[in-house]
Short mmCIF file of C-alpha atoms in Angstrom, two decimals:
data_model
loop_
_atom_site.label_atom_id
_atom_site.label_comp_id
_atom_site.label_asym_id
_atom_site.label_seq_id
_atom_site.Cartn_x
_atom_site.Cartn_y
_atom_site.Cartn_z
CA UNK A 1456 -0.13 -0.11 -0.12
CA UNK A 1457 3.01 2.29 1.08
CA UNK A 1458 4.52 1.54 -2.14
CA UNK A 1459 1.23 2.28 -4.11
CA UNK A 1460 0.75 5.70 -2.28
CA UNK A 1461 4.09 6.71 -3.08
CA UNK A 1462 3.92 6.31 -6.61
CA UNK A 1463 0.87 8.43 -6.71
CA UNK A 1464 2.94 11.40 -4.56
CA UNK A 1465 5.11 11.64 -7.11
CA UNK A 1466 6.11 15.57 -7.75
CA UNK A 1467 4.89 14.71 -11.06
CA UNK A 1468 0.99 14.04 -10.14
CA UNK A 1469 0.78 17.32 -7.95
CA UNK A 1470 -2.21 18.99 -10.10
CA UNK A 1471 -3.64 15.40 -10.67
CA UNK A 1472 -6.87 14.93 -8.89
CA UNK A 1473 -6.76 12.07 -6.69
CA UNK A 1474 -2.58 14.37 -5.19
CA UNK A 1475 -4.41 15.40 -2.33
CA UNK A 1476 -6.18 12.08 -1.27
CA UNK A 1477 -3.50 10.60 -2.23
CA UNK A 1478 -1.83 11.88 -0.02
CA UNK A 1479 -3.09 11.95 3.24
CA UNK A 1480 -3.68 8.74 3.32
CA UNK A 1481 -0.40 7.59 2.80
CA UNK A 1482 0.47 10.32 6.62
CA UNK A 1483 -2.71 7.74 7.86
CA UNK A 1484 -0.75 4.86 7.28
CA UNK A 1485 2.45 6.19 7.96
CA UNK A 1486 1.49 7.26 11.73
CA UNK A 1487 -0.13 3.88 11.86
CA UNK A 1488 2.44 1.31 10.42
CA UNK A 1489 6.01 3.21 10.44
CA UNK A 1490 6.73 2.11 14.27
CA UNK A 1491 9.96 0.18 15.04
CA UNK A 1492 9.61 -2.73 17.65
CA UNK A 1493 9.09 -0.60 20.18
CA UNK A 1494 6.22 1.26 18.89
CA UNK A 1495 8.01 4.52 18.36
CA UNK A 1496 7.82 6.47 14.75
CA UNK A 1497 10.83 6.29 12.77
CA UNK A 1498 11.79 9.71 11.80
CA UNK A 1499 12.10 9.07 7.84
CA UNK A 1500 7.69 8.46 8.79
CA UNK A 1501 7.73 11.73 11.29
CA UNK A 1502 9.83 14.43 8.90
CA UNK A 1503 7.47 12.74 5.94
CA UNK A 1504 3.74 13.54 7.46
CA UNK A 1505 5.49 16.76 8.64
CA UNK A 1506 5.97 17.97 4.89
CA UNK A 1507 3.26 16.48 3.34
CA UNK A 1508 1.02 18.58 6.66
CA UNK A 1509 2.49 21.55 5.76
CA UNK A 1510 2.44 20.85 1.48
CA UNK A 1511 -1.67 20.04 2.16
CA UNK A 1512 -1.31 23.47 4.59
CA UNK A 1513 -0.61 25.47 1.56
CA UNK A 1514 -2.33 23.60 -0.71
CA UNK A 1515 -5.66 24.33 1.28
CA UNK A 1516 -5.28 26.35 4.41
CA UNK A 1517 -8.24 25.24 5.46
CA UNK A 1518 -7.66 21.53 4.67
CA UNK A 1519 -9.86 18.76 7.54
CA UNK A 1520 -6.62 16.35 6.64
CA UNK A 1521 -4.17 19.24 7.12
CA UNK A 1522 -5.30 19.67 10.97
CA UNK A 1523 -6.15 16.19 11.61
CA UNK A 1524 -3.04 15.26 10.73
CA UNK A 1525 -0.72 18.53 12.52
CA UNK A 1526 -3.28 17.12 15.57
CA UNK A 1527 -2.59 13.21 15.19
CA UNK A 1528 1.63 14.44 14.68
CA UNK A 1529 1.16 16.49 18.70
CA UNK A 1530 -1.13 13.74 20.03
CA UNK A 1531 1.81 11.15 19.12
CA UNK A 1532 4.56 13.17 20.08
CA UNK A 1533 2.49 13.81 24.13
CA UNK A 1534 2.23 10.05 23.46
CA UNK A 1535 5.59 9.63 23.11
CA UNK A 1536 6.78 12.26 26.16
CA UNK A 1537 4.51 10.24 28.89
CA UNK A 1538 5.39 6.95 27.66
CA UNK A 1539 7.56 6.10 30.90
CA UNK A 1540 5.81 5.10 33.83
CA UNK A 1541 5.07 7.69 36.15
CA UNK A 1542 6.17 10.62 33.24
CA UNK A 1543 2.82 12.27 34.81
CA UNK A 1544 5.32 12.57 38.54
CA UNK A 1545 7.91 14.65 36.49
CA UNK A 1546 6.96 18.00 35.56
CA UNK A 1547 9.60 18.52 32.92
CA UNK A 1548 8.17 16.36 31.26
CA UNK A 1549 4.46 17.18 32.12
CA UNK A 1550 4.38 20.01 31.05
CA UNK A 1551 6.39 19.74 28.16
CA UNK A 1552 3.63 16.66 27.03
CA UNK A 1553 0.89 18.88 28.24
CA UNK A 1554 2.50 21.84 25.44
CA UNK A 1555 1.90 18.90 22.64
CA UNK A 1556 -1.78 18.09 24.08
CA UNK A 1557 -2.30 22.00 24.01
CA UNK A 1558 -1.89 21.77 20.65
CA UNK A 1559 -3.31 18.34 19.15
CA UNK A 1560 -6.79 19.35 20.98
CA UNK A 1561 -5.72 23.12 18.78
CA UNK A 1562 -5.73 21.36 15.61
CA UNK A 1563 -8.52 19.33 16.58
CA UNK A 1564 -10.72 21.34 16.83
CA UNK A 1565 -9.99 23.18 14.03
CA UNK A 1566 -10.67 20.27 12.02
CA UNK A 1567 -13.68 19.92 14.09
CA UNK A 1568 -14.69 23.16 12.79
CA UNK A 1569 -13.91 22.57 9.04
CA UNK A 1570 -15.50 19.40 8.51
CA UNK A 1571 -17.77 18.87 12.10
CA UNK A 1572 -19.08 15.42 13.47
CA UNK A 1573 -16.18 13.11 11.84
CA UNK A 1574 -15.79 9.59 14.05
CA UNK A 1575 -12.37 9.79 13.80
CA UNK A 1576 -11.50 13.47 14.81
CA UNK A 1577 -13.80 13.31 17.37
CA UNK A 1578 -12.93 10.24 18.84
CA UNK A 1579 -8.91 11.36 19.02
CA UNK A 1580 -9.69 15.06 20.19
CA UNK A 1581 -11.47 12.98 23.51
CA UNK A 1582 -8.20 11.26 24.16
CA UNK A 1583 -6.38 13.66 24.03
CA UNK A 1584 -8.82 15.99 26.92
CA UNK A 1585 -8.68 13.04 28.63
CA UNK A 1586 -4.79 12.75 28.32
CA UNK A 1587 -4.70 16.64 30.10
CA UNK A 1588 -7.09 15.34 32.29
CA UNK A 1589 -4.30 13.06 33.25
CA UNK A 1590 -1.62 14.83 32.81
CA UNK A 1591 -3.13 18.18 35.55
CA UNK A 1592 -5.29 17.01 37.61
CA UNK A 1593 -2.16 15.92 40.11
CA UNK A 1594 -1.94 19.84 40.82
CA UNK A 1595 -4.27 21.03 43.09
CA UNK A 1596 -3.83 24.35 40.93
CA UNK A 1597 -5.07 22.66 38.38
CA UNK A 1598 -7.83 20.44 39.17
CA UNK A 1599 -10.17 22.67 37.96
CA UNK A 1600 -8.32 22.83 34.76
CA UNK A 1601 -9.08 18.84 35.03
CA UNK A 1602 -12.23 18.96 35.30
CA UNK A 1603 -13.07 20.97 32.24
CA UNK A 1604 -11.11 18.90 30.35
CA UNK A 1605 -13.09 15.88 31.53
CA UNK A 1606 -16.35 17.10 31.30
CA UNK A 1607 -15.21 18.40 27.67
CA UNK A 1608 -14.26 14.43 26.89
CA UNK A 1609 -17.26 12.90 28.01
CA UNK A 1610 -19.44 15.21 26.05
CA UNK A 1611 -17.56 14.50 22.98
CA UNK A 1612 -17.84 10.82 23.66
CA UNK A 1613 -21.16 11.05 24.20
CA UNK A 1614 -22.05 13.11 20.96
CA UNK A 1615 -19.95 10.07 19.00
CA UNK A 1616 -22.41 7.60 20.63
CA UNK A 1617 -25.32 9.38 19.77
CA UNK A 1618 -24.45 9.51 16.57
CA UNK A 1619 -23.49 6.35 16.26
CA UNK A 1620 -24.70 3.80 18.84
CA UNK A 1621 -23.11 0.37 17.91
CA UNK A 1622 -19.97 2.30 18.28
CA UNK A 1623 -17.81 0.28 20.42
CA UNK A 1624 -14.70 1.98 20.65
CA UNK A 1625 -17.05 5.28 22.50
CA UNK A 1626 -18.13 3.13 25.00
CA UNK A 1627 -15.45 1.72 26.67
CA UNK A 1628 -13.05 4.30 26.70
CA UNK A 1629 -16.19 6.11 28.32
CA UNK A 1630 -16.49 3.96 30.45
CA UNK A 1631 -13.12 4.45 31.32
CA UNK A 1632 -13.17 7.88 31.73
CA UNK A 1633 -14.95 7.21 34.56
CA UNK A 1634 -13.19 4.93 36.29
CA UNK A 1635 -9.84 7.22 36.25
CA UNK A 1636 -12.23 9.98 38.24
CA UNK A 1637 -12.96 6.84 40.53
CA UNK A 1638 -17.03 7.26 39.04
CA UNK A 1639 -18.20 3.98 39.13
CA UNK A 1640 -21.63 4.20 38.70
CA UNK A 1641 -21.26 6.98 36.39
CA UNK A 1642 -19.34 4.07 34.68
CA UNK A 1643 -21.70 1.57 34.89
CA UNK A 1644 -24.37 3.08 33.23
CA UNK A 1645 -22.37 3.91 30.40
CA UNK A 1646 -22.18 -0.22 30.00
CA UNK A 1647 -25.98 -0.41 30.42
CA UNK A 1648 -26.42 2.54 27.82
CA UNK A 1649 -24.17 0.43 25.75
CA UNK A 1650 -26.20 -3.54 25.69
CA UNK A 1651 -29.68 -1.41 25.97
CA UNK A 1652 -28.60 0.59 22.81
CA UNK A 1653 -26.76 -2.46 21.73
CA UNK A 1654 -28.53 -5.98 22.68
CA UNK A 1655 -26.95 -8.29 20.71
CA UNK A 1656 -24.16 -8.41 22.46
CA UNK A 1657 -23.28 -9.74 25.29
CA UNK A 1658 -19.95 -9.07 25.23
CA UNK A 1659 -20.82 -5.31 27.52
CA UNK A 1660 -23.54 -7.90 30.09
CA UNK A 1661 -20.17 -9.05 30.39
CA UNK A 1662 -18.39 -6.21 30.95
CA UNK A 1663 -21.09 -5.30 34.04
CA UNK A 1664 -20.39 -8.39 35.75
CA UNK A 1665 -16.62 -7.44 35.16
CA UNK A 1666 -17.34 -4.19 36.93
CA UNK A 1667 -19.81 -5.69 39.48
CA UNK A 1668 -17.04 -8.67 40.89
CA UNK A 1669 -13.89 -5.75 41.45
CA UNK A 1670 -16.90 -3.48 43.46
CA UNK A 1671 -17.32 -6.58 45.21
CA UNK A 1672 -20.74 -6.43 44.12
CA UNK A 1673 -21.96 -10.12 44.06
CA UNK A 1674 -25.25 -10.25 44.04
CA UNK A 1675 -24.92 -7.45 40.94
CA UNK A 1676 -22.28 -9.61 39.38
CA UNK A 1677 -24.48 -12.79 39.74
CA UNK A 1678 -27.27 -11.10 38.18
CA UNK A 1679 -26.16 -9.85 35.21
CA UNK A 1680 -24.66 -13.85 34.44
CA UNK A 1681 -28.15 -14.96 35.08
CA UNK A 1682 -28.57 -12.17 32.85
CA UNK A 1683 -26.62 -13.83 29.93
CA UNK A 1684 -27.43 -17.40 30.52
CA UNK A 1685 -31.17 -16.57 30.00
CA UNK A 1686 -30.30 -15.77 26.76
CA UNK A 1687 -28.56 -19.47 24.93
CA UNK A 1688 -31.73 -19.60 22.74
CA UNK A 1689 -30.17 -16.55 20.85
CA UNK A 1690 -26.68 -16.33 21.96
CA UNK A 1691 -25.74 -19.69 22.03
CA UNK A 1692 -22.32 -19.27 23.27
CA UNK A 1693 -24.15 -18.08 27.06
CA UNK A 1694 -22.89 -21.30 29.42
CA UNK A 1695 -18.97 -20.94 27.61
CA UNK A 1696 -19.23 -17.02 28.40
CA UNK A 1697 -20.09 -17.48 31.55
CA UNK A 1698 -18.10 -20.25 32.15
CA UNK A 1699 -15.10 -18.11 30.50
CA UNK A 1700 -15.62 -15.27 33.10
CA UNK A 1701 -15.29 -17.56 36.31
CA UNK A 1702 -12.22 -18.76 34.61
CA UNK A 1703 -10.94 -15.42 34.10
CA UNK A 1704 -11.62 -14.24 37.61
CA UNK A 1705 -10.17 -17.30 39.21
CA UNK A 1706 -13.27 -19.21 40.19
CA UNK A 1707 -12.52 -22.56 38.55
CA UNK A 1708 -14.69 -24.85 39.39
CA UNK A 1709 -18.24 -22.03 39.02
CA UNK A 1710 -16.35 -22.17 35.22
CA UNK A 1711 -16.54 -26.01 35.17
CA UNK A 1712 -19.82 -25.92 36.87
CA UNK A 1713 -20.97 -23.45 33.71
CA UNK A 1714 -18.96 -25.30 31.14
CA UNK A 1715 -21.55 -28.81 33.16
CA UNK A 1716 -24.59 -27.36 32.35
CA UNK A 1717 -24.12 -25.50 28.68
CA UNK A 1718 -22.78 -30.09 28.01
CA UNK A 1719 -25.95 -29.67 29.57
CA UNK A 1720 -28.27 -27.62 27.48
CA UNK A 1721 -26.13 -27.98 24.66
CA UNK A 1722 -25.90 -31.36 23.21
CA UNK A 1723 -23.72 -30.17 20.25
CA UNK A 1724 -21.12 -28.43 22.05
CA UNK A 1725 -20.24 -30.72 24.13
CA UNK A 1726 -16.82 -31.07 22.18
CA UNK A 1727 -16.91 -27.28 23.18
CA UNK A 1728 -17.52 -27.68 26.16
CA UNK A 1729 -15.56 -30.87 27.86
CA UNK A 1730 -11.96 -28.88 26.64
CA UNK A 1731 -12.72 -25.82 28.10
CA UNK A 1732 -13.38 -27.69 31.69
CA UNK A 1733 -10.16 -29.39 30.40
CA UNK A 1734 -8.13 -26.41 30.81
CA UNK A 1735 -9.77 -25.79 34.06
CA UNK A 1736 -8.05 -29.21 35.81
CA UNK A 1737 -4.81 -28.86 34.18
CA UNK A 1738 -4.53 -25.02 35.35
CA UNK A 1739 -5.56 -26.89 38.36
CA UNK A 1740 -2.96 -29.36 38.34
CA UNK A 1741 -5.27 -32.08 37.67
CA UNK A 1742 -4.14 -34.19 35.37
CA UNK A 1743 -5.08 -37.12 35.63
CA UNK A 1744 -9.07 -36.30 35.17
CA UNK A 1745 -8.58 -33.34 32.43
CA UNK A 1746 -6.47 -36.52 30.45
CA UNK A 1747 -9.92 -39.28 31.53
CA UNK A 1748 -12.21 -35.99 29.72
CA UNK A 1749 -9.62 -35.76 26.84
CA UNK A 1750 -10.62 -39.61 26.09
CA UNK A 1751 -14.18 -39.80 26.06
CA UNK A 1752 -13.66 -36.21 23.68
CA UNK A 1753 -11.49 -39.19 21.38
CA UNK A 1754 -14.07 -41.99 21.99
CA UNK A 1755 -16.93 -39.90 20.10
CA UNK A 1756 -14.61 -38.20 17.94
CA UNK A 1757 -11.34 -40.17 17.44
CA UNK A 1758 -9.82 -37.05 15.07
CA UNK A 1759 -10.54 -34.20 16.80
CA UNK A 1760 -6.67 -33.11 16.66
CA UNK A 1761 -6.64 -31.13 19.64
CA UNK A 1762 -8.46 -33.87 21.47
CA UNK A 1763 -5.12 -36.86 20.06
CA UNK A 1764 -2.56 -33.87 20.76
CA UNK A 1765 -3.27 -33.63 24.38
CA UNK A 1766 -3.15 -37.59 23.98
CA UNK A 1767 0.57 -37.03 23.37
CA UNK A 1768 0.93 -34.78 25.84
CA UNK A 1769 0.01 -37.44 28.64
CA UNK A 1770 1.96 -40.22 26.71
CA UNK A 1771 4.42 -38.20 27.35
CA UNK A 1772 4.09 -37.47 31.29
CA UNK A 1773 4.12 -41.72 31.24
CA UNK A 1774 7.71 -41.71 29.68
CA UNK A 1775 5.83 -43.45 26.22
CA UNK A 1776 8.05 -40.87 23.75
CA UNK A 1777 8.09 -42.64 20.94
CA UNK A 1778 4.12 -43.18 20.72
CA UNK A 1779 4.49 -39.16 21.74
CA UNK A 1780 6.04 -38.57 19.20
CA UNK A 1781 4.02 -40.81 16.53
CA UNK A 1782 0.65 -39.13 17.29
CA UNK A 1783 2.03 -35.54 16.80
CA UNK A 1784 3.55 -35.81 13.97
CA UNK A 1785 -0.57 -37.37 12.64
CA UNK A 1786 -1.32 -34.38 13.88
#
């Protein structure tokens, strides 16, 4: 993609109608993909984006793409300044990062005035404002400013949701915004709104259960998990989802209970649930019980590669290396 776009933006093509769109798209690719193994943008790509942005502004001072790209560059510079752990406690780095965030928000606001309500710019602006709030809230003198940044960020996220009720990132980031502010009640309402607007997206209910778990609201957590299971007819992963939830929370016995209930309610997915049970038993160190269930899977489907591979692992436990190797090679 980059090589094709680079050919499209050769100087000889500057008057072609596609030129400026190609410049903009190439800049986006550089900002997303032009990073080293540590996630840092390589200087050559930064330089090219800055050059392209300058050209865009010379061509059209009110270029939407130019201003959003300048916002993205400054937002990158800010996150780079803050990337070290506890960077917010370093006054010099904080001031440097805030300077970039100020520039980023200014450019995003300009882009939004030129072409109002574009989802990408709105999300970036909300993120930049949230970052400004986090960077300033540690200083008492700037506490009120931090509140204003949080409030503006929240308002933008809500506008994005109002415009596109299916856009998951807006709910997720708004939830985090409230949790950053230690407002769990408001965060809870975001997850409820997300599911209300997207009644087939049961992941929001799982997130709500996790929220209740960390808030130590066990009864509410159980009610939500039961709500997920009540949709088993139109959500065939209901019991698996609840079992996986317990597994994530470290409650292996409850996970196994849910998987077994899933087997009873949906025999077609028996092997899937059995493999989940095996995973729990292996984590618990109960290898003999896991081997027994794995044997049951193979009795019903001798060609199940997952079960065959695991059976080979159990052969290794017994020291039968030759047979285990032969089985693994066949798998």
